[in-house]
Coordinates of C-alpha atoms in Angstrom, one line a residue:
Chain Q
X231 CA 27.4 15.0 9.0
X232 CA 29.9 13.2 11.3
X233 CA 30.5 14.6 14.7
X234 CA 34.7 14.6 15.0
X235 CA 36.3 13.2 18.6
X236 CA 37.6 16.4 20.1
X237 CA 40.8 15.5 22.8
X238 CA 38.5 15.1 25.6
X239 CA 36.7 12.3 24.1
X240 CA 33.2 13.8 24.2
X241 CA 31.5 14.3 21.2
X242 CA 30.3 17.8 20.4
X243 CA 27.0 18.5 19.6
X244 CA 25.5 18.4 16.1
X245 CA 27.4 21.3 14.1
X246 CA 24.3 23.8 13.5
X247 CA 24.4 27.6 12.1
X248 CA 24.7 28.7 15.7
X249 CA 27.7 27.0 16.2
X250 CA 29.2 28.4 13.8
X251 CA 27.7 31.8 13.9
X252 CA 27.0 32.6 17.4
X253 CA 23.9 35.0 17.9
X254 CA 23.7 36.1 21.6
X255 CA 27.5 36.5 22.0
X256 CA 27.5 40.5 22.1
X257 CA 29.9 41.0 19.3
X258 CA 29.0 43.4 16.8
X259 CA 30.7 41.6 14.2
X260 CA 30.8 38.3 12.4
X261 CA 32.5 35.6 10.7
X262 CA 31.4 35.2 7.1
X263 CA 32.5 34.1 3.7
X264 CA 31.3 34.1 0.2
X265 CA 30.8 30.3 -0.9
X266 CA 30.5 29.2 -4.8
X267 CA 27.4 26.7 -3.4
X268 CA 24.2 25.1 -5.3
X269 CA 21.4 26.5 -3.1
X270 CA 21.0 29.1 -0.4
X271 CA 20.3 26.7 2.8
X272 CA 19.5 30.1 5.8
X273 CA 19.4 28.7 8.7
X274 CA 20.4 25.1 8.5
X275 CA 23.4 23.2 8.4
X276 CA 25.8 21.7 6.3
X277 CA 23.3 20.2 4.0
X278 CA 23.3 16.2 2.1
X279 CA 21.1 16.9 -0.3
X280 CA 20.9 15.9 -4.4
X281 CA 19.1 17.5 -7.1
X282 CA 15.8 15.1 -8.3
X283 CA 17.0 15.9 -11.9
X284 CA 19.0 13.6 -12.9
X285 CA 19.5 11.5 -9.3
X286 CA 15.8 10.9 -8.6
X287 CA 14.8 10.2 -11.9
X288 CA 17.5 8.2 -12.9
X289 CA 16.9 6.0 -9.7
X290 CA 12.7 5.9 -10.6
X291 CA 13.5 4.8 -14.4
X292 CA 15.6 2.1 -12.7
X293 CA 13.1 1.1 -10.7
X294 CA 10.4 1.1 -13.7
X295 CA 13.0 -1.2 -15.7
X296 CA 13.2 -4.0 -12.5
X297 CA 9.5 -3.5 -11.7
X298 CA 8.4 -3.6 -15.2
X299 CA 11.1 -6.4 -15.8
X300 CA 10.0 -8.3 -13.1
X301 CA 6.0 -8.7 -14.1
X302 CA 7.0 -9.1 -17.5
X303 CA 9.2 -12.3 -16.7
X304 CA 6.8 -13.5 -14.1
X305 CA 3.5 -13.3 -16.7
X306 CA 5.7 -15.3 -19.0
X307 CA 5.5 -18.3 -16.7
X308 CA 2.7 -18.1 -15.1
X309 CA -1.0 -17.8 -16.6
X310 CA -3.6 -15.7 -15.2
X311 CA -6.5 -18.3 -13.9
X312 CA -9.7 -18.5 -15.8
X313 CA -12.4 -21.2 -15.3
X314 CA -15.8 -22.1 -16.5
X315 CA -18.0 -19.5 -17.8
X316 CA -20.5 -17.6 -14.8
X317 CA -23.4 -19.7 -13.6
X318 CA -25.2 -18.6 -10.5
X319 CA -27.2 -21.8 -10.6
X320 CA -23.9 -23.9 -9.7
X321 CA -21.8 -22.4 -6.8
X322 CA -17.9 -23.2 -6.8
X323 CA -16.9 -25.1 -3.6
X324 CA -15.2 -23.2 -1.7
X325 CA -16.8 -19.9 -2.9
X326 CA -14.1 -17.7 -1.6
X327 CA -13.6 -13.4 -2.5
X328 CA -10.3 -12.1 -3.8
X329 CA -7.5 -13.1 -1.5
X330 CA -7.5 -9.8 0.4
X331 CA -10.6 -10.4 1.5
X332 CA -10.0 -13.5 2.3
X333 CA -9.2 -12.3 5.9
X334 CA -12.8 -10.7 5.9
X335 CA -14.1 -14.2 4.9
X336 CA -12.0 -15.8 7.6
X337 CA -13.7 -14.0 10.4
X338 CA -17.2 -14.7 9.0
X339 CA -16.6 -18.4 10.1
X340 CA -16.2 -17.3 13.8
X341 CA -19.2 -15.0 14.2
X342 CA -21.6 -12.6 13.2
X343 CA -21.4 -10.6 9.9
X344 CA -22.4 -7.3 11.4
X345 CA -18.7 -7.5 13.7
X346 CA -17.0 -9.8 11.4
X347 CA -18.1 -7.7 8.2
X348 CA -18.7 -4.2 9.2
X349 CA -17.8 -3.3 12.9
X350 CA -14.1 -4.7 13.3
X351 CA -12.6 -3.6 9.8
X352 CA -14.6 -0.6 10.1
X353 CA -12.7 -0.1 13.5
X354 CA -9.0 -0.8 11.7
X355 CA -9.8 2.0 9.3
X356 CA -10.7 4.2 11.7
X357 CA -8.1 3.1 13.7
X358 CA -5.6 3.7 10.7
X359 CA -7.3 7.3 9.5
X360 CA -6.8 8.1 13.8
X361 CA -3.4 7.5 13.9
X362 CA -1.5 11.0 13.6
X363 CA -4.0 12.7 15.7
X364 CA -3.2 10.0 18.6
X365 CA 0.0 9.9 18.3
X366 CA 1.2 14.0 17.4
X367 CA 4.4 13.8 19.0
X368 CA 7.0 14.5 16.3
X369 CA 10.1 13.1 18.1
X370 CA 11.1 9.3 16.2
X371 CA 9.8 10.6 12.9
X372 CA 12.3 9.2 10.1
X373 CA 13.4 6.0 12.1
X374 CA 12.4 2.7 11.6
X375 CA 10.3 2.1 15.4
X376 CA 11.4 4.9 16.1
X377 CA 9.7 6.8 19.4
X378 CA 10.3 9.5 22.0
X379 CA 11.8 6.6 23.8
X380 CA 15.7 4.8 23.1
X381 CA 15.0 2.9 19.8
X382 CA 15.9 -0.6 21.2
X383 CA 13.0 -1.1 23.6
X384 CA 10.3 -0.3 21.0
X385 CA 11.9 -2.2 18.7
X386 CA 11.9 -5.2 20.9
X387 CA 8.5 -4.7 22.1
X388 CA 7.6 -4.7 18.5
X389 CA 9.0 -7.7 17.9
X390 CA 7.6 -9.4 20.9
X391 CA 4.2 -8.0 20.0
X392 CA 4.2 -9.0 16.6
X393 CA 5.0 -13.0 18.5
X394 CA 2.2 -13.1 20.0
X395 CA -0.3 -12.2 17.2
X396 CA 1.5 -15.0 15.5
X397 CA 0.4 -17.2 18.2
X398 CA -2.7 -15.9 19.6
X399 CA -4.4 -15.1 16.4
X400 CA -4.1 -18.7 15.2
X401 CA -4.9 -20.3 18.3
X402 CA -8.0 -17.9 18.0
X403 CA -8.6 -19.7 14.6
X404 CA -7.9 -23.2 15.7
X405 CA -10.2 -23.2 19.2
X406 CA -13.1 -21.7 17.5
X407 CA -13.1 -24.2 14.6
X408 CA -12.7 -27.1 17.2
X409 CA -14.9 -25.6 19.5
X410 CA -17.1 -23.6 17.8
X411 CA -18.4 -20.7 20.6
X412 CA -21.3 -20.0 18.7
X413 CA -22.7 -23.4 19.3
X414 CA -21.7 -23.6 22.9
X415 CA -23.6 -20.8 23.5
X416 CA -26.4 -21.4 21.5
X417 CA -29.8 -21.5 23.8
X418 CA -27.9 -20.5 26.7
X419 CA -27.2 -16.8 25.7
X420 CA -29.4 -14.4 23.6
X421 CA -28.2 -14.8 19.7
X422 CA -26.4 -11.3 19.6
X423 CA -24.6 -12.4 22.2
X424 CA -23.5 -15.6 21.2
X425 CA -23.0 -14.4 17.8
X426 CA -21.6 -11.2 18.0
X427 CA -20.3 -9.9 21.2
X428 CA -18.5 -13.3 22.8
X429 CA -16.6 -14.1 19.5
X430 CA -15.9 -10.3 18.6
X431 CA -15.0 -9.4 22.4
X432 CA -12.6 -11.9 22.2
X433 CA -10.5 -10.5 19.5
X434 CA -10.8 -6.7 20.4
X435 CA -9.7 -8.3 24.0
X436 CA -6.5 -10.0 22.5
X437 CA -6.0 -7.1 20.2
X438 CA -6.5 -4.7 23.0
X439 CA -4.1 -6.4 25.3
X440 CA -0.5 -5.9 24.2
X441 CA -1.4 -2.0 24.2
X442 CA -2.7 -2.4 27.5
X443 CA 0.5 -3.6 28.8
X444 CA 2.9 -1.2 26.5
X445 CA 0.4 1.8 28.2
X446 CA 1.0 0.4 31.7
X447 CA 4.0 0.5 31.5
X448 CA 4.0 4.2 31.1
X449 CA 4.7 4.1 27.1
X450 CA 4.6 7.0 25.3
X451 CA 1.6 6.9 22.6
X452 CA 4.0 6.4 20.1
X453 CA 4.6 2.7 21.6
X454 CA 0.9 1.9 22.2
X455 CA -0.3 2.9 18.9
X456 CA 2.4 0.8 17.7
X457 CA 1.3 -1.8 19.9
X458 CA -1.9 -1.5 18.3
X459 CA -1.1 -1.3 14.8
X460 CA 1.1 -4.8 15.2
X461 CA -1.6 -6.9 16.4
X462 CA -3.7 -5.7 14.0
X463 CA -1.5 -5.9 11.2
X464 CA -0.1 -9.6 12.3
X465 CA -4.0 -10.7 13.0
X466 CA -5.0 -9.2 9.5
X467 CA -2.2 -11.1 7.6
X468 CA -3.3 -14.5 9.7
X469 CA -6.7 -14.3 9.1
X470 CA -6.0 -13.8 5.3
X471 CA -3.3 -16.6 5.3
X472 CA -5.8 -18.8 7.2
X473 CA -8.5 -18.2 4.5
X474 CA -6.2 -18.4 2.0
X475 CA -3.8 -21.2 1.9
X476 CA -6.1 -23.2 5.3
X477 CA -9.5 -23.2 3.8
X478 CA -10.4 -26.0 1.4
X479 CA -14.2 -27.4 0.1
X480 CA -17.1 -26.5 2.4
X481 CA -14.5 -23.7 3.3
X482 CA -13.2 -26.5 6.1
X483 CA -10.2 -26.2 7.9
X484 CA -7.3 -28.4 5.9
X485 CA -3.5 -28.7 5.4
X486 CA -2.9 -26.8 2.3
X487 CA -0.7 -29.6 1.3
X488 CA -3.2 -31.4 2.0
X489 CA -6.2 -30.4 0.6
X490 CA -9.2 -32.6 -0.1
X491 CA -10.2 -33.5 -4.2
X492 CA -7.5 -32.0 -5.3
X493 CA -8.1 -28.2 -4.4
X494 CA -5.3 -26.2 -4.7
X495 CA -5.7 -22.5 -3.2
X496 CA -3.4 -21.0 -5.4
X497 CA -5.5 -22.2 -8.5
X498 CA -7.4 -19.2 -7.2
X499 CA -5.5 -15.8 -7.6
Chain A
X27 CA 28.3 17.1 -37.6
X28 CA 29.2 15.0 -34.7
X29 CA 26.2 13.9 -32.2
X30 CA 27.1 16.7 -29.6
X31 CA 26.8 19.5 -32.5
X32 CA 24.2 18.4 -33.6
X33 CA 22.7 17.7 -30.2
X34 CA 23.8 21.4 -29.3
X35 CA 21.8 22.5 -32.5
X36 CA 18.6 20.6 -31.1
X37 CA 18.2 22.2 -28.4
X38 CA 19.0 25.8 -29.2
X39 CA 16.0 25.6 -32.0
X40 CA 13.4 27.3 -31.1
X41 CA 10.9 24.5 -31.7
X42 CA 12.8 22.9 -28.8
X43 CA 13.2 26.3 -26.9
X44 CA 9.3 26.4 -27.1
X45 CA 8.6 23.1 -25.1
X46 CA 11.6 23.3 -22.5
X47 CA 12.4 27.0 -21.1
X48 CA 15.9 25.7 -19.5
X49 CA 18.8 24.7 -21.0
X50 CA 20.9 21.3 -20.3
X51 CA 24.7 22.6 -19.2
X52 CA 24.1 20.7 -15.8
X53 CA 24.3 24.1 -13.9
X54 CA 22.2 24.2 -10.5
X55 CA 19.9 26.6 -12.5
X56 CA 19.2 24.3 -15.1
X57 CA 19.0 21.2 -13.2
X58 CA 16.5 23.0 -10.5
X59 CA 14.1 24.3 -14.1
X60 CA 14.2 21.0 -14.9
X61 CA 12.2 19.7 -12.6
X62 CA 10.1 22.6 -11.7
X63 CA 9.2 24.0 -15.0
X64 CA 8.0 20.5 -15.7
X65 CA 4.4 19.8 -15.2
X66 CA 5.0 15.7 -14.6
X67 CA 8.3 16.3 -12.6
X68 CA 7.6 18.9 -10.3
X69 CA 5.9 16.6 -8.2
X70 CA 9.2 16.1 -6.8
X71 CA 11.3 18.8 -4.9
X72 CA 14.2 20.3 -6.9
X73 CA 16.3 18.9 -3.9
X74 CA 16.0 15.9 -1.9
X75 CA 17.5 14.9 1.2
X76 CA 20.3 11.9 0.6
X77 CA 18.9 10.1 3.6
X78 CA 15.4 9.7 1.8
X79 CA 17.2 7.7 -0.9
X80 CA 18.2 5.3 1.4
X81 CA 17.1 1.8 0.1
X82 CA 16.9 0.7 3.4
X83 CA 14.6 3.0 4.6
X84 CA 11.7 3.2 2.1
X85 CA 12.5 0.1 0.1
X86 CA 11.1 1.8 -2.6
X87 CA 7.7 0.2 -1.9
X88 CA 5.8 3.8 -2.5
X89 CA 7.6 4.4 -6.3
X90 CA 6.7 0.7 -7.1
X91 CA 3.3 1.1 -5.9
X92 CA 2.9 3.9 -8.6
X93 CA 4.8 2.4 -11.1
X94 CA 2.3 -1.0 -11.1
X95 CA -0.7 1.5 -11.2
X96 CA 1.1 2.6 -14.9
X97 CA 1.6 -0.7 -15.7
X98 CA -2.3 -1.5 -15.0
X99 CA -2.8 1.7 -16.9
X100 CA -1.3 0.8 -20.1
X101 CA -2.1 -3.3 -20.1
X102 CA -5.9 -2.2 -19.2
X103 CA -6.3 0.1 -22.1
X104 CA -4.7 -2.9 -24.4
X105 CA -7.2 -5.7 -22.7
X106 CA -10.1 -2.8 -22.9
X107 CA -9.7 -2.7 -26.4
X108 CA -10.7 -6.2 -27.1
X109 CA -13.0 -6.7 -24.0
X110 CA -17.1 -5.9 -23.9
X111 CA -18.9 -5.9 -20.7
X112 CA -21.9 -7.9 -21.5
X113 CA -23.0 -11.2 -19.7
X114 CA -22.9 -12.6 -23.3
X115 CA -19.8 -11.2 -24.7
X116 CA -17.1 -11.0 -21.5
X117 CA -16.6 -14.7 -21.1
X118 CA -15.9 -15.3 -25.0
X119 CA -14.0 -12.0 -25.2
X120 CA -11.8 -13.3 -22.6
X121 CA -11.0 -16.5 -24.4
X122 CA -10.6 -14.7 -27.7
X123 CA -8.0 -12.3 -25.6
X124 CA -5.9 -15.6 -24.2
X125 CA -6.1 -17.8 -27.8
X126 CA -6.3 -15.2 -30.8
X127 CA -5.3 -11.9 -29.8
X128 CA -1.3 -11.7 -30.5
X129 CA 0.0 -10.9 -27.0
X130 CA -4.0 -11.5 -25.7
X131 CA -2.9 -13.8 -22.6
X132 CA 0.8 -12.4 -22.1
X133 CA -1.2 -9.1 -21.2
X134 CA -3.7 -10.5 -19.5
X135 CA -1.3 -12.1 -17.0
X136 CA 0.4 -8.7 -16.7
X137 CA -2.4 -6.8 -15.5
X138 CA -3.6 -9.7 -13.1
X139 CA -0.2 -9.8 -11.4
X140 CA 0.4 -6.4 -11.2
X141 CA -3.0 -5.8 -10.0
X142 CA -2.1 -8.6 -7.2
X143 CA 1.4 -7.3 -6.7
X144 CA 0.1 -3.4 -6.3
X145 CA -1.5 -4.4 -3.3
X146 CA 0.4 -5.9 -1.6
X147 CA 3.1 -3.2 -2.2
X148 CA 0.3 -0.9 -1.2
X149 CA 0.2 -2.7 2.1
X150 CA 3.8 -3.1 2.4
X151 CA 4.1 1.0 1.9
X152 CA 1.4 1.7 4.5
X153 CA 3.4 -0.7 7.1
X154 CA 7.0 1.1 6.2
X155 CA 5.4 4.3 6.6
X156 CA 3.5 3.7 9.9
X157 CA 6.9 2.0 11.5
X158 CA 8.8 4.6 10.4
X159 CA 6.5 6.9 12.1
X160 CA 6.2 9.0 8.9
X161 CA 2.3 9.9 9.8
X162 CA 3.5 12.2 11.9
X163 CA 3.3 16.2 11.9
X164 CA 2.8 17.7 9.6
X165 CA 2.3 14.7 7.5
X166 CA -1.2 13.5 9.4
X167 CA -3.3 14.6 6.3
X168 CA -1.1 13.1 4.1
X169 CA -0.8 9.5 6.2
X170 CA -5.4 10.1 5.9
X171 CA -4.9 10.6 2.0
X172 CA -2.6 7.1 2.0
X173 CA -5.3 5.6 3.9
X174 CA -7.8 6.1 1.0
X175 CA -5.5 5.2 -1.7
X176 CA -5.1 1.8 0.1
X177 CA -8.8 1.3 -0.1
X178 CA -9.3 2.7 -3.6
X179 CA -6.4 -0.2 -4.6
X180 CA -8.4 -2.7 -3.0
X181 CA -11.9 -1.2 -4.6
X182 CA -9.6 -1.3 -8.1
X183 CA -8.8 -4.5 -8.0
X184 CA -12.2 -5.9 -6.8
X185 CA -14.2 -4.5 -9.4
X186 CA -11.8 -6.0 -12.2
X187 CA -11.9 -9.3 -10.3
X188 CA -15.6 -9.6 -11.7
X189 CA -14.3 -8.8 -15.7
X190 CA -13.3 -12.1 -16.9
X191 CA -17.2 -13.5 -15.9
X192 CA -16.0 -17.1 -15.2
X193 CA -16.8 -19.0 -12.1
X194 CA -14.2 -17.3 -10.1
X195 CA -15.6 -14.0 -10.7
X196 CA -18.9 -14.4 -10.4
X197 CA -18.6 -16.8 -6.5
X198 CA -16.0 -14.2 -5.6
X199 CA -18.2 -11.0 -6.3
X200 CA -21.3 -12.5 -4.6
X201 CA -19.3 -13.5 -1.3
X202 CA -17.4 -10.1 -1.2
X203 CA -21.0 -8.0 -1.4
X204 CA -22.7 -10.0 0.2
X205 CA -20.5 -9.0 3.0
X206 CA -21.4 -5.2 2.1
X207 CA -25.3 -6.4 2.8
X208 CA -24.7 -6.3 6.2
X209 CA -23.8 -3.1 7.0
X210 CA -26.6 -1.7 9.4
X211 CA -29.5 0.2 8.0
X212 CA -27.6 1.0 4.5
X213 CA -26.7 -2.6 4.2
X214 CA -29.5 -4.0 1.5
X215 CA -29.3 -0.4 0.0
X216 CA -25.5 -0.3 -0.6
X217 CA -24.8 -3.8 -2.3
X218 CA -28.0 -2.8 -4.5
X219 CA -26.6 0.1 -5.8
X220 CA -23.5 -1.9 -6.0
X221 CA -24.6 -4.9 -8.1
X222 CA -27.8 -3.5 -9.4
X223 CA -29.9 -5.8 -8.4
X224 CA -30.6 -8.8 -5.5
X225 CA -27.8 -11.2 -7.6
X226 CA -25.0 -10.8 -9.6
X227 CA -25.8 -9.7 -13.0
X228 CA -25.8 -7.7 -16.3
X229 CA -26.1 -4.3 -14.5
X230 CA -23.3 -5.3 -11.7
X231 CA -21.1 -6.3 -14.9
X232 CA -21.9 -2.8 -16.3
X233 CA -21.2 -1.0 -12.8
X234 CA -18.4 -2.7 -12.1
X235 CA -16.9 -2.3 -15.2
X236 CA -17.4 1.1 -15.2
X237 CA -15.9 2.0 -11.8
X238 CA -13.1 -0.3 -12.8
X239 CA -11.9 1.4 -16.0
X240 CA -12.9 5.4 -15.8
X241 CA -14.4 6.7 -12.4
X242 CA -11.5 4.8 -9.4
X243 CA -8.6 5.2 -12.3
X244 CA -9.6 8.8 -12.2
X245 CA -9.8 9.4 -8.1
X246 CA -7.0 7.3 -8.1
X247 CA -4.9 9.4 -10.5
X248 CA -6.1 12.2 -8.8
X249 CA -5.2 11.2 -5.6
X250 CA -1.8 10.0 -6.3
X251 CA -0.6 13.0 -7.6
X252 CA -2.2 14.9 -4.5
X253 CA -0.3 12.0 -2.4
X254 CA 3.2 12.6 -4.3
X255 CA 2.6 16.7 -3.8
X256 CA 1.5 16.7 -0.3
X257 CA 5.3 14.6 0.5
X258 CA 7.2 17.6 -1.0
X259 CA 4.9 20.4 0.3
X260 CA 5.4 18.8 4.0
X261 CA 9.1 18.8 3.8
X262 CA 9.6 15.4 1.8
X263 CA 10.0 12.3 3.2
X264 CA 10.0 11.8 7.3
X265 CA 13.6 11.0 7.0
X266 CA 14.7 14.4 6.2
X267 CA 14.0 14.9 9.9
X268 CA 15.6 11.9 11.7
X269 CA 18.3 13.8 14.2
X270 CA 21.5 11.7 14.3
X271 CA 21.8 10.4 18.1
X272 CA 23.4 7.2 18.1

């Protein structure tokens, strides 16, 4: 629906039902006509809707076709991997899980497996299955960043968010590996300290920060859930990437152009 | 008899009159019957809201999601029927699969890249969906429901990751449940039950395998279809609501 320029410039607001049929304005009668029409739509506006059969389905068969089309081309080039037959005498160097765990793996390096392992992912799912019931408020539905708020600040803050997980979540990586916390702290701090809280409270600190700000700033939950969700999403995808294409033999740190005897991380999908 | 006569024949018979109740004329009446006298279809409102077509707004990630779980579907059945979950028998079964079966490594490849491809479009779904701010009411339950599809993909894919029995498998299985071992007090418990046993063996092949082809396709199947119902019965998708401001 497209709201016409009336002669005073303003633009009048959305057409609904009661514009066209007032219902407090005293009279005892009405405008109304008989319409040839494809549904009965009580109570709502002009409507933009198409039927499922045929437009849906045609557009789901297209995508089938492409999606099917796609893999099909894609397996013809490319061979699924398979190497030596199982032997749990010799391990593969690196031993790495399925790539989407490879962000689990990732944070195994930099400390203990009860918050690398369990606590933090445990936390994102919790964090993801909380979500609605933090944020409830149903203003921005339907919108790309949308939120109670004019789009173009969330959308910015997204993207200035999602900037520094790119940064901070690597340089997380990199200073551990050179540094190693763990070891620094070894002796000088009880183990479940140096192991697990230090290392871990870093990350929920870095993760927790951007949402701090947003929520200072008066945000509505929308925002710092957002907030939230970015870091975590951008720290996921770096940790997996890092583990992924960054970790060679001995599950070092490399190059992945330059890898050490000849490794090639993509030999493992 | 040209093709519309005889096509206008079809579907007045009553053999065809006995599987669809509706006729074809295009009418709002028949096109609305269509799609809710139809079992598989009626997962779908009659009606749907132009703006949740836009391509720019749902980048059809949730549609290919589903489609790539058929696609698993139907290559898995083909690979099941030449594959045997036994220490012994996997690893030679898989070679037999990728040099004599016609088509063996052709399908293969399919279900592995789909398999990869699902999730990440799985992912990619759950992203559009939270930036979009779809999650939220009344579609919180549905958003949870999403949540547990995204780890059922991931439990998919990782139990079918140990099938083939090579190297890659076996290192792969043993680092990801190992990880499971250190969960607190269920820990030890869990990756037993899950691997049946202290190491990778027989009775994780067998376990794995299992889950992998009949008991996640099933919750999965299940849950999709709760998934794609839930969208219709809370008004369809989140765009439907978007007011026009700007």
């Amino acid at each position: 629906m497209t709201p016409t320029k009336t002669g005073t410039g303003k633009t009048p607001p959305p057409e609904t039902i009661d514009n066209v049929f007032p219902r407090h304005s005293g009279k005892t009668y009405a405008l109304a006509e008989v319409m040839p029409g494809e549904t009965p739509m009580v109570g709502k506006g002009p409507e933009g809707t198409v039927f499922s059969y045929p437009v849906v389905l045609l557009w789901e068969v297209v995508l089938f076709l492409g999606v099917t089309l796609s893999v099909f081309l894609f397996s013809l080039f490319k061979s699924a991997p398979l190497e030596e037959i199982a032997n749990p005498l010799v391990t593969t160097d690196p031993a790495k899980a399925p790539w989407y765990f490879l962000g689990l793996q990732e944070m195994l390096e930099h400390m203990h497996p009860l918050a690398a392992g369990v606590l933090l992912p445990g936390a994102f799912i919790a964090f993801l299955v909380a979500v609605p019931y933090v944020d409830g408020a149903c203003a921005g539905a339907g919108r790309w960043f949308g939120s109670t708020r004019p789009l173009r600040s969330a959308r910015r803050h997204v993207g200035w968010i999602a900037l520094y997980g790119l940064v901070v979540m690597p340089a997380y990586i990199a200073l551990d590996n050179a540094f190693t916390l763990r070891e620094l702290l070894r002796g000088s701090a009880p183990q479940w300290i140096a192991q697990g809280l230090a290392p871990g409270g870093i990350l929920v600190v870095l993760v927790l920060l951007p949402a701090v700000v947003v929520r200072l700033r008066r945000a509505p939950a929308r925002e710092v859930v957002m907030a939230l969700f970015t870091v975590m999403f951008v720290a996921a995808v770096v940790f997996t990437v890092s583990g992924f294409l960054f970790r060679g033999p001995g599950f070092e740190l490399h190059w992945p152009w330059r890898m050490p005897d000849g490794y090639n991380p993509w030999d493992a999908l | 008899m040209d093709s519309n006569d005889f096509a206008d024949r079809l579907t007045a018979s009553r053999i065809w009159r006995s599987v669809f109740r509706h006729g074809w004329s295009g009418s709002p009446l028949d096109r609305s019957l269509a799609t809710t006298s139809n079992v598989f279809f009626h997962l779908h409102p009659v009606k749907v809201d132009r703006r949740s077509l836009r391509w720019s707004y749902t980048f059809g990630l949730g549609i290919i999601s589903a489609i790539l779980f058929l696609v698993l579907l139907f290559t898995g059945a083909l690979l099941m029927f030449y594959y045997v979950p036994s220490v012994e028998r996997a690893y030679p079964a898989m070679k037999e699969i990728q040099l004599s079966v016609p088509l063996g490594q052709f399908t293969r490849n399919m279900h592995r890249w789909a398999a990869h491809l699902m999730v990440l479009t799985v992912v990619l779904h759950m992203a559009r969906v939270f930036y979009t701010g779809a999650y939220k009411p009344p579609r919180e339950f549905n958003w949870v429901v999403g949540v547990f599809l995204l780890l059922l993909t991931l439990a998919l894919s990782f139990t079918g990751y140990l099938t083939p029995w090579d190297q890659l498998a076996y290192w792969a299985i043993t680092v990801g449940t190992n990880i499971a071992g250190y969960i607190p007090l269920l820990g030890t418990a869990l990756k037993q039950a899950l691997i049946g046993g202290v190491e990778v063996g027989q009775s994780s092949l067998i376990r794995f395998y299992t889950l992998h082809v009949a008991v996640l396709p099933a919750i999965m199947s299940l849950l999709i279809a709760v998934h794609l119902w839930r969208v219709r019965k809370d008004g369809g998708l989140a765009a439907n609501e978007r007011v026009e401001e700007e």
